[in-house]
mmCIF file of C-alpha atoms in Angstrom:
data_model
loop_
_atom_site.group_PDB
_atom_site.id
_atom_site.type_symbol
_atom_site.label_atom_id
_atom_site.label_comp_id
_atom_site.label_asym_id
_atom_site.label_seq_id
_atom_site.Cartn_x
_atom_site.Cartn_y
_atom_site.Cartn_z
ATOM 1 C CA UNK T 1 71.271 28.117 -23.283
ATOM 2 C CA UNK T 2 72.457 25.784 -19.984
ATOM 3 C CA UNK T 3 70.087 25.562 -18.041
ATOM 4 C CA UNK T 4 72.405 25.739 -14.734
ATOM 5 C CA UNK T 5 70.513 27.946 -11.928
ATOM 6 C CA UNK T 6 67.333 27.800 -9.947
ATOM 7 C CA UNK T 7 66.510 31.278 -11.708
ATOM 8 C CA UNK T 8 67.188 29.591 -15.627
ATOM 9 C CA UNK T 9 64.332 26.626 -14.114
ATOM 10 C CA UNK T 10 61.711 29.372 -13.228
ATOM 11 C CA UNK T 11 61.865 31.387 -16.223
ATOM 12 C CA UNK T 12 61.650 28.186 -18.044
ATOM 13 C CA UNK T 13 58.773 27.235 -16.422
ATOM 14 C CA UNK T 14 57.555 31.018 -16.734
ATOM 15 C CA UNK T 15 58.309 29.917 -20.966
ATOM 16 C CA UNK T 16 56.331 27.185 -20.816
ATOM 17 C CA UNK T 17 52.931 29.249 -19.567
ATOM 18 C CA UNK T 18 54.045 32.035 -21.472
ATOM 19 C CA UNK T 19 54.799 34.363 -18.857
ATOM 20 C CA UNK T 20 57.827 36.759 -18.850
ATOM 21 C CA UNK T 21 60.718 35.790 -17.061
ATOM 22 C CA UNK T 22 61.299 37.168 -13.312
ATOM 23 C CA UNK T 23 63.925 39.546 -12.840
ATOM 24 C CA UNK T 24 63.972 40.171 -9.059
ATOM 25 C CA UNK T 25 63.478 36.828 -7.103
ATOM 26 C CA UNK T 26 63.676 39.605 -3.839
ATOM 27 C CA UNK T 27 60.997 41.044 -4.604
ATOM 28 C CA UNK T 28 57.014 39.669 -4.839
ATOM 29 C CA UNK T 29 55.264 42.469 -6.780
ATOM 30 C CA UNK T 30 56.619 40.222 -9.846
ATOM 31 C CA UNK T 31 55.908 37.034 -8.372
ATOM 32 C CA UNK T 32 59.662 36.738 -7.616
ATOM 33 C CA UNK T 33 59.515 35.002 -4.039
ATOM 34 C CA UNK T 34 56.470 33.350 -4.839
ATOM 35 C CA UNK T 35 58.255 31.970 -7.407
ATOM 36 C CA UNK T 36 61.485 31.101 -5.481
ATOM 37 C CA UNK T 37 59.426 29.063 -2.637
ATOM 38 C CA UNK T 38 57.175 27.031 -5.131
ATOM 39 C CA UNK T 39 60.798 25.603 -7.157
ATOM 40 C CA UNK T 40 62.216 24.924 -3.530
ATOM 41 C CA UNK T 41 59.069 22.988 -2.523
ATOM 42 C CA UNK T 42 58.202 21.458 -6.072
ATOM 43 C CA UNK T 43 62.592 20.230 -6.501
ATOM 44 C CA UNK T 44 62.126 18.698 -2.953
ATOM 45 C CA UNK T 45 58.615 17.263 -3.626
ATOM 46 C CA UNK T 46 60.437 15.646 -7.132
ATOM 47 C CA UNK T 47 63.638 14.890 -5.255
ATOM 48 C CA UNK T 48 61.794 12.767 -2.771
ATOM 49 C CA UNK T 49 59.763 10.513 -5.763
ATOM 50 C CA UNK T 50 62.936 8.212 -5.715
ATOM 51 C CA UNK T 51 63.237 7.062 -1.931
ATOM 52 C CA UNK T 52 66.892 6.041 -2.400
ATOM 53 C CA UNK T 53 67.601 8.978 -3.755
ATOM 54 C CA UNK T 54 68.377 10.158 -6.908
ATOM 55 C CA UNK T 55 71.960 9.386 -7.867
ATOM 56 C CA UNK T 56 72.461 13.246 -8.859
ATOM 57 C CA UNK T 57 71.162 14.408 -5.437
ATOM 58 C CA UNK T 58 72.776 11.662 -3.041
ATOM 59 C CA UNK T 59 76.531 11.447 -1.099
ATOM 60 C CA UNK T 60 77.997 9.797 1.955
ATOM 61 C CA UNK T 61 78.536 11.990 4.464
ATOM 62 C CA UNK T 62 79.953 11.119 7.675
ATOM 63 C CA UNK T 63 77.691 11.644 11.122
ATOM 64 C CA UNK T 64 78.696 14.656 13.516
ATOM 65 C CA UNK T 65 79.319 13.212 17.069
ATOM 66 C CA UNK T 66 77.192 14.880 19.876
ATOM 67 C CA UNK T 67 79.820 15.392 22.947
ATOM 68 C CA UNK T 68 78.727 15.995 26.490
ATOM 69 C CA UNK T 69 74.951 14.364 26.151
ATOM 70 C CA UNK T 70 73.941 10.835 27.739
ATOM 71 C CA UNK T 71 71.573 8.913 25.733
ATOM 72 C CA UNK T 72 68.099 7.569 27.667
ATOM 73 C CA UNK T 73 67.864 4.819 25.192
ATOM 74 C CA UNK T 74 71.154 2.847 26.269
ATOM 75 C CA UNK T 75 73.278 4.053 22.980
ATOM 76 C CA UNK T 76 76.801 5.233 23.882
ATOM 77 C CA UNK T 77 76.606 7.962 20.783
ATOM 78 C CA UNK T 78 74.423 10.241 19.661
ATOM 79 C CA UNK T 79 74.917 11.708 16.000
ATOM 80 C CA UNK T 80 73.583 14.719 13.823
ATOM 81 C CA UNK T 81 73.167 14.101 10.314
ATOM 82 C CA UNK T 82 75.096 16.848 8.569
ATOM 83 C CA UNK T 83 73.144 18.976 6.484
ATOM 84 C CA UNK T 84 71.490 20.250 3.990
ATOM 85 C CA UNK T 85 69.375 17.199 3.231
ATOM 86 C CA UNK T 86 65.976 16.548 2.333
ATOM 87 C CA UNK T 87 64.236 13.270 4.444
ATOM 88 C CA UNK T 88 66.405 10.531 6.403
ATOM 89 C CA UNK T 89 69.467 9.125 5.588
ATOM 90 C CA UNK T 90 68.733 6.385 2.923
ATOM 91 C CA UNK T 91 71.198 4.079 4.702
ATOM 92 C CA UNK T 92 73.627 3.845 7.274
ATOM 93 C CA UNK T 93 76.804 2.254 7.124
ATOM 94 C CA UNK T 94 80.342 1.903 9.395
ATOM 95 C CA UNK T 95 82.546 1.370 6.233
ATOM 96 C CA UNK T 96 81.805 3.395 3.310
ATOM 97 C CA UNK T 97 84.425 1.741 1.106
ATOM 98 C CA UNK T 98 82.399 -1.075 0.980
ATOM 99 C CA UNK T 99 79.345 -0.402 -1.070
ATOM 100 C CA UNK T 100 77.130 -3.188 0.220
ATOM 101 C CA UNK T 101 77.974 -2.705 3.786
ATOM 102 C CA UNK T 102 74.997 -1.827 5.545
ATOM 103 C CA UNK T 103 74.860 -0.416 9.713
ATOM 104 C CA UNK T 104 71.347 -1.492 11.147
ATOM 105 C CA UNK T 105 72.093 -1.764 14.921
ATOM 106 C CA UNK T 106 71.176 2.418 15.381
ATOM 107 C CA UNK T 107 67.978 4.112 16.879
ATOM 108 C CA UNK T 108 66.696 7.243 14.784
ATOM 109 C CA UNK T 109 64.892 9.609 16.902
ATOM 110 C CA UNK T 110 64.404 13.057 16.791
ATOM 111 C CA UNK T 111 66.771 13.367 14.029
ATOM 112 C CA UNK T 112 69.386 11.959 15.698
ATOM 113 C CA UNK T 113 71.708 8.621 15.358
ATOM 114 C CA UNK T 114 71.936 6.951 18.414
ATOM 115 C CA UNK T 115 74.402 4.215 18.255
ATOM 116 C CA UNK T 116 77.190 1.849 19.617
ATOM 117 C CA UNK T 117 80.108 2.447 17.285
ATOM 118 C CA UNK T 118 82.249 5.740 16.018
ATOM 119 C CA UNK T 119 82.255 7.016 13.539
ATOM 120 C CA UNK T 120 79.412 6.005 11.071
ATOM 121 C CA UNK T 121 78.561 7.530 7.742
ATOM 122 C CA UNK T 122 74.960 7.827 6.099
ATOM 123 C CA UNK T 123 74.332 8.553 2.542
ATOM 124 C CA UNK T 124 71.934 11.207 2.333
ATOM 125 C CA UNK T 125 69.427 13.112 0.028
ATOM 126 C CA UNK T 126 69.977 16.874 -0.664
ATOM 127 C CA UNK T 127 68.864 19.610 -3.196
ATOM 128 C CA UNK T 128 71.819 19.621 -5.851
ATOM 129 C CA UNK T 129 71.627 22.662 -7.878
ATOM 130 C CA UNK T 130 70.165 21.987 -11.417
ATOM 131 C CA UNK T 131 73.536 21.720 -13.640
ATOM 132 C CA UNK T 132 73.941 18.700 -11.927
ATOM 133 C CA UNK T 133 70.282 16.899 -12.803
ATOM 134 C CA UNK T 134 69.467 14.372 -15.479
ATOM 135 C CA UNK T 135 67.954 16.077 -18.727
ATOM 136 C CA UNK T 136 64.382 13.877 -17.867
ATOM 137 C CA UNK T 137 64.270 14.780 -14.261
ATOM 138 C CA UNK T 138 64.862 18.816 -15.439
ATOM 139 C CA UNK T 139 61.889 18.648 -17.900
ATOM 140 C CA UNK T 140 59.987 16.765 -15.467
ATOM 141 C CA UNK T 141 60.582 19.216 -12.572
ATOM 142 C CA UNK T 142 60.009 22.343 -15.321
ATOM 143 C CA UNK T 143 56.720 21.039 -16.418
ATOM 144 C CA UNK T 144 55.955 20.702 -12.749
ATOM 145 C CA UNK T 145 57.009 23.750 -11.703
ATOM 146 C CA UNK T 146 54.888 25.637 -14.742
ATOM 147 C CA UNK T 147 51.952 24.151 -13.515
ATOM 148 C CA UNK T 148 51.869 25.419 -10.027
ATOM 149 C CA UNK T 149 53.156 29.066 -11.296
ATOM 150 C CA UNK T 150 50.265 28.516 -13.777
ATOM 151 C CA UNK T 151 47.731 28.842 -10.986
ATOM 152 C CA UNK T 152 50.249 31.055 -8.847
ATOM 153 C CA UNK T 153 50.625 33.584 -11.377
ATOM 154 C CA UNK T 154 48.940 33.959 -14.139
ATOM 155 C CA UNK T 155 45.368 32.188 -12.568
ATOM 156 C CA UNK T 156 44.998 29.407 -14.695
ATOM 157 C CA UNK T 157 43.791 25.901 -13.050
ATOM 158 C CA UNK T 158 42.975 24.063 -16.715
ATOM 159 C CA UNK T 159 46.848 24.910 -17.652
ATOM 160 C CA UNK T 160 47.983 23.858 -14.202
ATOM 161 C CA UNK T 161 46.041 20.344 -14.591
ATOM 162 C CA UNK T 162 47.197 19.906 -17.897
ATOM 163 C CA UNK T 163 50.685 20.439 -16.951
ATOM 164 C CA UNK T 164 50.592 18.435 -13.837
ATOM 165 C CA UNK T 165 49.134 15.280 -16.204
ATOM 166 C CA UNK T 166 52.278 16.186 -17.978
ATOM 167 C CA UNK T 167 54.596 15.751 -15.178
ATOM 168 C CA UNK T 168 52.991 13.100 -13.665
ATOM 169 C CA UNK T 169 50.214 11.047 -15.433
ATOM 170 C CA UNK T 170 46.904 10.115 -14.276
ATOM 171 C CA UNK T 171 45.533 10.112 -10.698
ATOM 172 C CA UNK T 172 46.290 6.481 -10.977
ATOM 173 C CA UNK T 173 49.895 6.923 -11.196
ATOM 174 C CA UNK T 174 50.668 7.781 -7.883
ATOM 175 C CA UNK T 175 53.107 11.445 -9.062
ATOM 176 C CA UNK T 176 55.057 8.732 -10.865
ATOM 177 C CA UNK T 177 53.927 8.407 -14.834
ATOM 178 C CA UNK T 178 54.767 11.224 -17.347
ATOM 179 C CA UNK T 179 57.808 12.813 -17.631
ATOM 180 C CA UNK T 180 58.742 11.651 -14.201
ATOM 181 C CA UNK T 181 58.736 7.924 -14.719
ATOM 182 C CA UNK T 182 60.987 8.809 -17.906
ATOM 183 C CA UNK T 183 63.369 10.170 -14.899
ATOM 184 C CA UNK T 184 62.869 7.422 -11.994
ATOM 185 C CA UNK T 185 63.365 5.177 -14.877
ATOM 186 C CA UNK T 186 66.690 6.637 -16.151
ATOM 187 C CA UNK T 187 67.905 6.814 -12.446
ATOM 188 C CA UNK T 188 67.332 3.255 -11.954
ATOM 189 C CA UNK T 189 69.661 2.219 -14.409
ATOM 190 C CA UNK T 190 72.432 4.258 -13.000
ATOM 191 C CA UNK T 191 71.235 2.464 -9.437
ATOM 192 C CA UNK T 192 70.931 -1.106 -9.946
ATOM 193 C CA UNK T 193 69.876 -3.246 -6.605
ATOM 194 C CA UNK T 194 72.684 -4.728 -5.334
ATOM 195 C CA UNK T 195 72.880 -8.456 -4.598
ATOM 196 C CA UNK T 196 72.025 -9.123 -0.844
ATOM 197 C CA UNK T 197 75.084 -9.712 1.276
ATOM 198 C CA UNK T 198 74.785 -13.214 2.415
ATOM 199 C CA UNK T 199 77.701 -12.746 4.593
ATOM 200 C CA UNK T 200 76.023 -9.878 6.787
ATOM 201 C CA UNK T 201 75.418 -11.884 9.668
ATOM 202 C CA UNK T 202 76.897 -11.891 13.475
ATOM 203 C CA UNK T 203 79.184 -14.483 12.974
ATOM 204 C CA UNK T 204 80.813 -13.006 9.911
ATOM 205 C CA UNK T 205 80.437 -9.557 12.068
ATOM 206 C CA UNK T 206 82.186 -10.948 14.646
ATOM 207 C CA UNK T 207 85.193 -12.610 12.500
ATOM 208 C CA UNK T 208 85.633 -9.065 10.832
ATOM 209 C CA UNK T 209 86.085 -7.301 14.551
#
């Protein structure tokens, strides 16, 4: 069985406590929107544990110009980031075909991209829906998941701790051991740093205007 929608993650996590699996996520009698907010917070929660983004939940997108509003802080543009997303743009940049190209001369304030150039692009975090996740960050978030529905549901706290220690180790590890450093891990292969780009400097900027 694929494990493709946000209802086949609960009722695996509902499995893994031994709970039956929720047939109306409208309705709360059955835990059904209890259920439905704790996978939206615990997916975002997981989702932010890599702060450049997992490579399964990340895209460039490019900023929506603001028209008609004059910036106090000096910027000619102001941008939206285009959503859904979860946190800030991991990076900025004003050439997205170049992977190492990075933007830095912006002003983020209020959620906004206040800038000097247009257009600019950002890659940003979102929610992807769960076909598209690594198999260790799925188990990780499922584990996760049963152990706050653990508590939610069915009332037990020495199943929820267990299965939090599952997802994410010890105290010590910081949300990051267990099954989730089997996923950060994984990630980081597919996202290897990138050499620093000795020719981003204002001289080179300059030559390239």
């Amino acid at each position: 069985m694929a494990l493709d929608t946000f209802a086949d993650i609960i009722n695996a996590a509902c499995a893994r406590i031994g709970e039956q699996p929720v047939q109306d996520f409208d309705d709360d009698l059955g835990g059904g929107q209890s259920a439905l907010l704790i996978y939206e917070e615990v997916v975002d929660f997981n989702l932010g544990l890599q702060p450049s983004g997992f490579s399964f939940g990340r895209e460039v997108r490019q900023l929506s110009l603001i028209t008609g509003l004059t910036p106090l802080t000096g910027y000619t543009y102001v941008f939206d980031v285009p959503g859904p997303y979860t946190g800030m743009p991991v990076y900025l940049t004003d050439d997205p075909t170049d992977p190492r190209r990075r933007y830095t001369d912006f002003l983020l304030t209020a959620g906004r991209v206040h800038a000097q150039d247009n257009p600019l692009y950002a890659m940003v975090k979102f929610r992807p829906d769960p076909h598209r996740w690594s198999a260790t960050f799925r188990s990780a978030t499922i584990t996760s998941i049963a152990a706050h529905l653990a508590y939610a549901i069915a009332s037990k706290s020495s199943d929820r701790d267990d299965l939090l220690r599952l997802a994410y180790g010890s105290a010590a590890d910081n949300f990051r051991g267990g099954q989730m450093r089997a996923a950060l891990f994984e990630d980081g292969f597919a996202n290897p740093p990138r050499p620093m780009a000795m020719d981003d400097n204002p001289l080179t900027n300059s030559w390239r205007s």
